[in-house]
Amino acid sequence: METRKVKNAHHDTTQCYSRLNAIGDALYVLGGKWKLRIIMALSEGNLRFNELQRLVKGISPRVLSNELKELEINGFVKRHIHTEGTVLVEYELTEYSDTLGDVLYALSEWGMMHRENIRKQMRSEEVALAGE
Amino acid sequence: METRKVKNAHHDTTQCYSRLNAIGDALYVLGGKWKLRIIMALSEGNLRFNELQRLVKGISPRVLSNELKELEINGFVKRHIHTEGTVLVEYELTEYSDTLGDVLYALSEWGMMHRENIRKQMRSEEVALAGE
DNA sequence: CGGGATCCTAGATGATACTG
DNA sequence: CAGTATCATCTAGGATCCCG
């Protein structure tokens, strides 16, 4: 009930900048083509490297490797090494990835709303063009 | 109260995909280095092209022009042309940009939390290294 | 199997000059 | 003033091969 004042305090420049930076951080961590897809894949259970590569369609080993490293650094993923004769590596989501709940929810809600909106807009533009 | 079930229905694959796409849409629209900064700048009042360029530090006219076009297409910005002797162009946020409220709020909250978290993590890693 | 090393492309961004 | 045109750069991501 105090944080919600942000909307009204929108023109508090200092607040504005720190929020902008925070948003930048969030987008940095979640951005890119793969991170969310990897998280989604792992949300259905632990996976090994090649399993992940198969599940996350189209990703190359290099990119997958990089993304997993970043996800690990950012605390979303744990890497488990089982050495039973041959080496096995398993990736697992951390509880920390659950903190993304609100963000993902807000993003997906807005995204769906926006997609609808775009469709309508395109239709009305088509009509406008047809009318000329 | 029905939408909130998404978290529990996390393994509903269809739901999962449509949400993932929606999130992709949202990130696509908000992503990149400039869009949010431009929106922030415009939130303090309408601005003309060169004013914007001055306010959004470091952006080049070409990039600003492109970003504004995209923002306009996505319905965040209106472009007003006043022709009073010389041509004047003013950019204004639409009410639609207000629909971003929840998204920006969730992102900034999570971003701030995450930044704190990273700082702690880095400190503990330094300690670990110092201990070896 | 789990990646690392290399090379490559496309798109995003930047710098700067120019124009109606 | 409001951009556009042009050229340069930077980087995410992709393709492939290789190695322990």
mmCIF file of C-alpha atoms in Angstrom, chain B residues 42-96:
data_model
loop_
_atom_site.group_PDB
_atom_site.id
_atom_site.type_symbol
_atom_site.label_atom_id
_atom_site.label_comp_id
_atom_site.label_asym_id
_atom_site.label_seq_id
_atom_site.Cartn_x
_atom_site.Cartn_y
_atom_site.Cartn_z
ATOM 1 C CA LEU B 42 7.452 10.829 -22.483
ATOM 2 C CA SER B 43 5.714 10.081 -19.212
ATOM 3 C CA GLU B 44 6.823 13.493 -18.030
ATOM 4 C CA GLY B 45 5.003 15.212 -20.856
ATOM 5 C CA ASN B 46 4.843 15.470 -24.612
ATOM 6 C CA LEU B 47 8.105 16.015 -26.400
ATOM 7 C CA ARG B 48 9.368 16.847 -29.827
ATOM 8 C CA PHE B 49 11.886 14.736 -31.678
ATOM 9 C CA ASN B 50 14.983 16.676 -30.779
ATOM 10 C CA GLU B 51 13.843 17.172 -27.222
ATOM 11 C CA LEU B 52 13.497 13.437 -26.924
ATOM 12 C CA GLN B 53 16.908 12.924 -28.385
ATOM 13 C CA ARG B 54 18.392 15.227 -25.795
ATOM 14 C CA LEU B 55 16.499 13.644 -22.928
ATOM 15 C CA VAL B 56 17.161 10.048 -23.833
ATOM 16 C CA LYS B 57 20.897 10.225 -23.448
ATOM 17 C CA GLY B 58 22.989 8.570 -26.085
ATOM 18 C CA ILE B 59 20.354 7.703 -28.640
ATOM 19 C CA SER B 60 21.025 8.520 -32.270
ATOM 20 C CA PRO B 61 18.394 10.061 -34.507
ATOM 21 C CA ARG B 62 18.164 6.984 -36.638
ATOM 22 C CA VAL B 63 17.559 4.711 -33.708
ATOM 23 C CA LEU B 64 15.164 7.137 -32.083
ATOM 24 C CA SER B 65 13.215 7.356 -35.293
ATOM 25 C CA ASN B 66 12.958 3.588 -35.545
ATOM 26 C CA GLU B 67 11.984 3.124 -31.947
ATOM 27 C CA LEU B 68 9.300 5.766 -32.193
ATOM 28 C CA LYS B 69 7.861 4.056 -35.234
ATOM 29 C CA GLU B 70 7.679 0.763 -33.418
ATOM 30 C CA LEU B 71 6.216 2.371 -30.344
ATOM 31 C CA GLU B 72 3.621 3.967 -32.547
ATOM 32 C CA ILE B 73 2.788 0.690 -34.258
ATOM 33 C CA ASN B 74 2.434 -0.952 -30.888
ATOM 34 C CA GLY B 75 0.110 1.766 -29.792
ATOM 35 C CA PHE B 76 2.176 3.319 -27.032
ATOM 36 C CA VAL B 77 2.807 6.619 -28.707
ATOM 37 C CA LYS B 78 0.840 9.084 -30.773
ATOM 38 C CA ARG B 79 2.497 11.367 -33.255
ATOM 39 C CA HIS B 80 1.028 14.842 -33.564
ATOM 40 C CA ILE B 81 1.920 17.074 -36.458
ATOM 41 C CA HIS B 82 1.262 20.759 -35.960
ATOM 42 C CA THR B 83 1.738 22.780 -39.115
ATOM 43 C CA GLU B 84 1.980 26.369 -38.021
ATOM 44 C CA GLY B 85 4.300 27.980 -40.525
ATOM 45 C CA THR B 86 7.090 25.542 -39.645
ATOM 46 C CA VAL B 87 6.320 21.925 -39.069
ATOM 47 C CA LEU B 88 6.188 20.760 -35.488
ATOM 48 C CA VAL B 89 5.982 17.145 -34.435
ATOM 49 C CA GLU B 90 5.071 16.118 -30.964
ATOM 50 C CA TYR B 91 5.095 12.692 -29.402
ATOM 51 C CA GLU B 92 2.624 11.738 -26.746
ATOM 52 C CA LEU B 93 1.991 8.623 -24.722
ATOM 53 C CA THR B 94 -1.339 6.968 -25.287
ATOM 54 C CA GLU B 95 -3.570 5.672 -22.547
ATOM 55 C CA TYR B 96 -2.598 2.262 -23.809
#
